[in-house]
Coordinates of C-alpha atoms in Angstrom, one line a residue:
Chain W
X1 CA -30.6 32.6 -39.2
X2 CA -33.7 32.2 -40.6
X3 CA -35.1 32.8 -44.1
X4 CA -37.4 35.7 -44.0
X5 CA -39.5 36.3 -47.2
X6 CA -41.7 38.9 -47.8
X7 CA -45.1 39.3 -49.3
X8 CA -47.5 41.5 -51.0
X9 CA -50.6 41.7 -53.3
X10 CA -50.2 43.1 -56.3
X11 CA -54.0 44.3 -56.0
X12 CA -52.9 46.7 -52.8
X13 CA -50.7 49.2 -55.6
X14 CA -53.7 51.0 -55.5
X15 CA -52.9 51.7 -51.6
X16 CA -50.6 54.7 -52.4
X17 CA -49.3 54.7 -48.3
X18 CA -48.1 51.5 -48.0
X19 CA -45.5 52.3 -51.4
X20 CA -43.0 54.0 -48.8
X21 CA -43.0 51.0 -46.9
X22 CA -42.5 48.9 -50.1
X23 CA -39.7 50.8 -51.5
X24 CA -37.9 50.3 -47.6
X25 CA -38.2 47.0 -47.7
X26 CA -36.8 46.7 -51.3
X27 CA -34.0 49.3 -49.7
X28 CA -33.0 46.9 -47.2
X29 CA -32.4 44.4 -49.8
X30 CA -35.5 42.0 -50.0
X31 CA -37.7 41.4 -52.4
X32 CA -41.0 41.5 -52.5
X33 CA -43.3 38.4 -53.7
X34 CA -46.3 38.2 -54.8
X35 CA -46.8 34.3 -55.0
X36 CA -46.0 31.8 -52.4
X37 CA -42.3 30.7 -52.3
X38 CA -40.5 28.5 -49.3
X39 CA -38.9 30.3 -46.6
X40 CA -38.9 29.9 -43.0
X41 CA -41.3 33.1 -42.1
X42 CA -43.6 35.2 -44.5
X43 CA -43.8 38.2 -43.6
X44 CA -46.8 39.9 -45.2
X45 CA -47.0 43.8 -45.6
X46 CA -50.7 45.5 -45.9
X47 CA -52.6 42.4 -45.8
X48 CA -56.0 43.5 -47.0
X49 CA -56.0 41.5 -49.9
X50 CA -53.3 39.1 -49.5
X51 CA -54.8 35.1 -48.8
X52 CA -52.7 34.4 -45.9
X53 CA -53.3 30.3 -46.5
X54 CA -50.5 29.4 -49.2
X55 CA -47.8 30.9 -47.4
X56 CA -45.4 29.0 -45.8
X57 CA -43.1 28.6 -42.7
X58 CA -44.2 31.2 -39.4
X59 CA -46.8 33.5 -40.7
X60 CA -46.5 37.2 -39.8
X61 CA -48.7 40.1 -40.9
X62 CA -47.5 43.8 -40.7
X63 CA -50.1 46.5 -40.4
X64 CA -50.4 50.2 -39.6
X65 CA -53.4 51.8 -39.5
X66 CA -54.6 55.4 -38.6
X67 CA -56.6 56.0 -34.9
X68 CA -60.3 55.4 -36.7
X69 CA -59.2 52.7 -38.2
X70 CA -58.3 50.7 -35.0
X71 CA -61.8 50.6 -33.3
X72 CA -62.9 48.4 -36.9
X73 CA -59.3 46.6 -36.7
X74 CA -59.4 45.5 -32.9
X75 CA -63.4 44.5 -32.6
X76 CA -63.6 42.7 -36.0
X77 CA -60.5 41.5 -37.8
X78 CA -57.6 41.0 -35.1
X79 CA -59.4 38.1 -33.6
X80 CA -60.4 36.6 -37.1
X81 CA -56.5 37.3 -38.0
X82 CA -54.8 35.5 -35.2
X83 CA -56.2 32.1 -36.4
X84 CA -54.4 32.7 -39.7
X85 CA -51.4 34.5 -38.6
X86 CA -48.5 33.1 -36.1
X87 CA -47.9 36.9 -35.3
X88 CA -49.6 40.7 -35.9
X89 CA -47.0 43.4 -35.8
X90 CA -48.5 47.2 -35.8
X91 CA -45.5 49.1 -38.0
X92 CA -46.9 52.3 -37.4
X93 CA -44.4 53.6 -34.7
X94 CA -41.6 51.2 -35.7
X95 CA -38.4 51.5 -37.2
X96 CA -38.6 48.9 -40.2
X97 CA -34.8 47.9 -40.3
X98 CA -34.6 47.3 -36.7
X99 CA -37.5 45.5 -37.0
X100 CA -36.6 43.2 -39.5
X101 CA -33.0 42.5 -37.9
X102 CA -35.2 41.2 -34.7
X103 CA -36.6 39.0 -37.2
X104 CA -33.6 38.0 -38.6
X105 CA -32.0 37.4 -35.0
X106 CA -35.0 35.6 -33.1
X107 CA -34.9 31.5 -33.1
X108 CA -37.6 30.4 -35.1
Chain I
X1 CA -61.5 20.2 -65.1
X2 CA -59.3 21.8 -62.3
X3 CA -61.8 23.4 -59.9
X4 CA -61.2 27.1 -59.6
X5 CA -61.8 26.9 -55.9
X6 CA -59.1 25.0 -54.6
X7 CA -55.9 24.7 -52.9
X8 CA -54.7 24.4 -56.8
X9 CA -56.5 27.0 -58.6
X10 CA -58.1 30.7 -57.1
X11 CA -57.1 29.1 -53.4
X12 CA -53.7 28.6 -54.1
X13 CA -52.9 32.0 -55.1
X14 CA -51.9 35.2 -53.0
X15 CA -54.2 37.8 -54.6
X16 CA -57.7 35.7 -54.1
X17 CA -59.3 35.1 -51.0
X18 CA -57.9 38.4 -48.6
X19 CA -59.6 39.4 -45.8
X20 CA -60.5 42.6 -48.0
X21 CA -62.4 44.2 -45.4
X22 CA -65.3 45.7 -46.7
X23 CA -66.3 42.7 -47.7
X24 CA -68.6 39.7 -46.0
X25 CA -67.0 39.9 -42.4
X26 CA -68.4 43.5 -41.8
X27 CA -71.7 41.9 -43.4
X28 CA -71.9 39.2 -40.7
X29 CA -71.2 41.5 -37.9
X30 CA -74.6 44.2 -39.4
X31 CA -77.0 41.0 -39.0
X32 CA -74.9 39.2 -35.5
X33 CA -76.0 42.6 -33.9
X34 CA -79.8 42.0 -33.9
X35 CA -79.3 38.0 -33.5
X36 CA -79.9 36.1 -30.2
X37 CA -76.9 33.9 -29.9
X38 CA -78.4 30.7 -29.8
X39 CA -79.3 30.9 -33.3
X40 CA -78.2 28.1 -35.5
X41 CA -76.2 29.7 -38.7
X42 CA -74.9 28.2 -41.9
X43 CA -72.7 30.2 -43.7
X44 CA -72.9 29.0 -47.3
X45 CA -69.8 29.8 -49.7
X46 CA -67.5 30.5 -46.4
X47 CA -64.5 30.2 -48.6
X48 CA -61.5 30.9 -45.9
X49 CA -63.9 30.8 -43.4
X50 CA -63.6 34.5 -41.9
X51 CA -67.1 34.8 -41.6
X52 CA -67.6 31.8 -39.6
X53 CA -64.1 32.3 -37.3
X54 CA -66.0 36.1 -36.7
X55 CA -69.7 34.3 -35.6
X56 CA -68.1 31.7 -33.6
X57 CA -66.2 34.4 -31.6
X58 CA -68.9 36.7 -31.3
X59 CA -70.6 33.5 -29.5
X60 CA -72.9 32.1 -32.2
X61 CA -71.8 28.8 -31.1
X62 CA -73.8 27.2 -33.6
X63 CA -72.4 28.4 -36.6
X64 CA -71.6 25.9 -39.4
X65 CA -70.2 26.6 -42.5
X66 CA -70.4 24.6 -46.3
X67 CA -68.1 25.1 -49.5
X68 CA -66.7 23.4 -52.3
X69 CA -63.4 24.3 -50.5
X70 CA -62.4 23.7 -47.1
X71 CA -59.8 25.7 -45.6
X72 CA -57.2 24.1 -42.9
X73 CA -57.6 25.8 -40.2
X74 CA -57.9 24.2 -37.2
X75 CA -60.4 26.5 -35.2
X76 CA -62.7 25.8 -37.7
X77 CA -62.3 21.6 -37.3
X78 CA -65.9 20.1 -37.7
X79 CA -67.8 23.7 -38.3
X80 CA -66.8 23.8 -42.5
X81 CA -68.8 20.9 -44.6
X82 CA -67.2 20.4 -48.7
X83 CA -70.0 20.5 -50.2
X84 CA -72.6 21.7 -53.4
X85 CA -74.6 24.7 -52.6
X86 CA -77.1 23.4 -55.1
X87 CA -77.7 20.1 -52.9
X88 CA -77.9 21.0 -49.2
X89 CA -77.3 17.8 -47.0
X90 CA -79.0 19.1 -44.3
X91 CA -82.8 18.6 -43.3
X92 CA -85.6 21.0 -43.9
X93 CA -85.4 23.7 -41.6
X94 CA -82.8 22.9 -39.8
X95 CA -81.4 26.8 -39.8
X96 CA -82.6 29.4 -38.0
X97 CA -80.2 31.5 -40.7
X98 CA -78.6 31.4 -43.7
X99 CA -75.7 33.5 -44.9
X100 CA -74.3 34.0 -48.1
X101 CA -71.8 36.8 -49.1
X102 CA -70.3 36.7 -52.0
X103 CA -71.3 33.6 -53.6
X104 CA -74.1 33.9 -55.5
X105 CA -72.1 35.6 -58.5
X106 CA -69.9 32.7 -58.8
X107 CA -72.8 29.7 -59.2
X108 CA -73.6 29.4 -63.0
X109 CA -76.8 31.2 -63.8
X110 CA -78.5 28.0 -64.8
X111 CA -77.8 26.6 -60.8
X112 CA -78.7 29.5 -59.5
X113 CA -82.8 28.8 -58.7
X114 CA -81.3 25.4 -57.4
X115 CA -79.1 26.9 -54.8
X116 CA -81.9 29.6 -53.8
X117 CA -84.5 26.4 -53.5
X118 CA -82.0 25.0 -50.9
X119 CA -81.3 27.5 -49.1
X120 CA -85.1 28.5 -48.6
X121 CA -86.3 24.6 -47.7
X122 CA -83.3 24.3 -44.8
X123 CA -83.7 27.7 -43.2
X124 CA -86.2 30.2 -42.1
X125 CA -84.4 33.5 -42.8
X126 CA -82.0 34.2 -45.4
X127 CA -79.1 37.0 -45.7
X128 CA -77.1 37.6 -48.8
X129 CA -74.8 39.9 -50.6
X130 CA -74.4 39.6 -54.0
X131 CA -71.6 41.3 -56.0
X132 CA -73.0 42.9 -59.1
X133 CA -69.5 43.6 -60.9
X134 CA -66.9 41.4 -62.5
X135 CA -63.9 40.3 -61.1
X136 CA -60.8 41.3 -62.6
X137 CA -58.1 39.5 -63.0
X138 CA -59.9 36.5 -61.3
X139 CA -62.4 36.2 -63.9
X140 CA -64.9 34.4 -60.9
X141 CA -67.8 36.5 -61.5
X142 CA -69.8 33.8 -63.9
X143 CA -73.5 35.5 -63.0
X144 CA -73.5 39.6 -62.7
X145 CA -76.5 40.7 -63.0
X146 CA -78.8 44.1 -61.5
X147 CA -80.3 43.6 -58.1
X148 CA -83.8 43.7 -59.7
X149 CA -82.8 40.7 -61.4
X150 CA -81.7 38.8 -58.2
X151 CA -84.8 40.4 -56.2
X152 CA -87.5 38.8 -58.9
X153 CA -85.2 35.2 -58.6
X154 CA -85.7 35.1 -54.8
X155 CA -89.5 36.0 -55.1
X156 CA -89.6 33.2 -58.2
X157 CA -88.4 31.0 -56.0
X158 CA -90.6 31.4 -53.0
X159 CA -88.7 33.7 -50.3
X160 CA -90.8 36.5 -49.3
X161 CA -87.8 39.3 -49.9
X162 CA -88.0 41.9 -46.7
X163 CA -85.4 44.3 -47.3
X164 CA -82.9 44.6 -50.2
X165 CA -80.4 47.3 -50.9
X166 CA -77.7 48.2 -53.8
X167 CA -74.3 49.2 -52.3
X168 CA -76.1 49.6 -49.3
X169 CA -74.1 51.8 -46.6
X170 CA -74.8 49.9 -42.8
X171 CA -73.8 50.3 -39.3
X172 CA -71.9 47.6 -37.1
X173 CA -71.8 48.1 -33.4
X174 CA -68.3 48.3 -32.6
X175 CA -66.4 48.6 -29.5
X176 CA -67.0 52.6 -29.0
X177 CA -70.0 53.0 -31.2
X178 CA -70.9 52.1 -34.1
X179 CA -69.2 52.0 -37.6
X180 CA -70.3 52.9 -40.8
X181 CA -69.3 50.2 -43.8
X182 CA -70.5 50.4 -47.5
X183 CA -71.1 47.3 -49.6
X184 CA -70.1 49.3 -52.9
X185 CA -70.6 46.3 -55.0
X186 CA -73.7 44.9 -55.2
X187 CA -77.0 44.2 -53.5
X188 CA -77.8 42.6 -50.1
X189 CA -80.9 41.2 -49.6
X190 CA -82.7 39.7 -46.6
X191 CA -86.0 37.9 -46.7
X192 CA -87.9 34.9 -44.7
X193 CA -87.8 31.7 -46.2

């Protein structure tokens, strides 16, 4: 199984609707860093301010974003994203736990 | 001295260097739309090099990038040069374009009509934004000072300044229109070189 880490910038408190998805995490019994640390994927949640270069192992970003937020996301940071991330997962319609037992389960 | 902008210092760290994306990407996309593609770019200060990765896939094949870091990512092999913004190595005029977001506020104020020299005696047209706040908890910020301050440094040095705005609102063509993006922290200033 592999060692899944996860990762968030402290500077992104001030995003009040990502705190739900904080406090899930947390629930299903990670923690939440917010400096590098080995694992074998980073998983990084919100990553608007988060510096994707010092993580380590498979990198994965989570996002959600509302429906006038995707025309921006799609035409101008997805394709500057995919050269820093291994993977971009949209949360938005997703159960979290399942999510993160795929995770867990997949060979990496 | 460890250098602030390094794999070891600001670079090394989670919380500097995000994609935060009001930032210089949506900057790059404002001036792309009314550039012809073969123009040739320098993106000076590219940092992690989202700028360049956005030019080079909106086709501005000739899109080079120069920084005292130098991230390792391999679509940007060959296109990012380590180097001093205050001593181009690049001939005179060899840019159609220069861009620089979010640089300019982290040069020393006393290398600051060095870098502007520069940039004005390899390009033809300059772009910048320049934040006009500190940073916090970074600390980067070593030269904040008012957009009239950095308007009368660019005519001091010679650039003939065309258009500059503080925290400018400006429109990017996007996929189904176009999209409004504010630059709530500073000024952004174009002008001929």
């Amino acid at each position: 199984m592999p060692n899944v880490e996860f990762f968030y910038s402290v500077r992104s408190k001030e995003i009040t609707d990502w705190i739900p998805t904080y406090e899930e995490v947390k629930e299903l019994g990670y923690t939440l860093h917010t400096e590098p640390v080995e694992c074998d994927v980073s998983v990084v949640l919100n990553g608007k301010f988060v510096n994707p270069l010092p993580l380590r192992g498979e990198k994965i970003l989570f996002y959600k974003l509302e429906d006038w937020q995707r025309v921006k996301w799609k035409a101008m940071f997805e394709p500057i994203l995919e050269e820093y991330y291994d993977e971009l997962i949209d949360i938005s319609d997703r159960n979290l736990g399942e999510l993160i037992e795929s995770l867990n389960k997949t060979n990496r | 001295m460890k250098n602030l902008y390094s794999d070891e210092g600001l670079y090394g760290t989670l919380d500097y260097g995000g994609p935060y994306p009001i930032k210089a990407v949506p900057h790059c996309a404002y001036i792309a739309g009314g550039l012809p593609r073969d123009k040739k770019l320098l993106v000076i200060g590219a940092g992690n090099g989202y700028e360049v990765i956005y030019l080079l896939k909106k086709g501005f094949k000739r899109t080079y990038s120069l920084d005292i870091y130098a991230p390792g990512i391999s679509y940007l092999k060959g296109r990012c040069i380590r180097g001093w913004a205050q001593s181009l190595p690049f001939k005179d005029k060899s840019f159609d374009m220069v861009i620089c977001c979010e640089t300019m506020e982290h040069i020393p104020e006393h290398l600051a009509d060095n870098v502007l020299q520069e940039a004005r005696r390899i390009a033809k047209e300059a772009y910048f934004t320049i934040a006009g706040r500190d940073d916090p908890p970074f600390d980067s910020h070593v030269t904040v000072k008012h957009p009239i301050w950095w308007i009368n440094k660019f005519e001091e040095v010679g650039f003939r300044v065309i258009n500059a705005q503080m925290n400018p609102w400006f429109a990017v063509p996007m996929m189904k229109g176009m999209v409004l993006f504010r630059y709530d922290d500073g000024v952004s200033i174009y002008a001929k070189c």
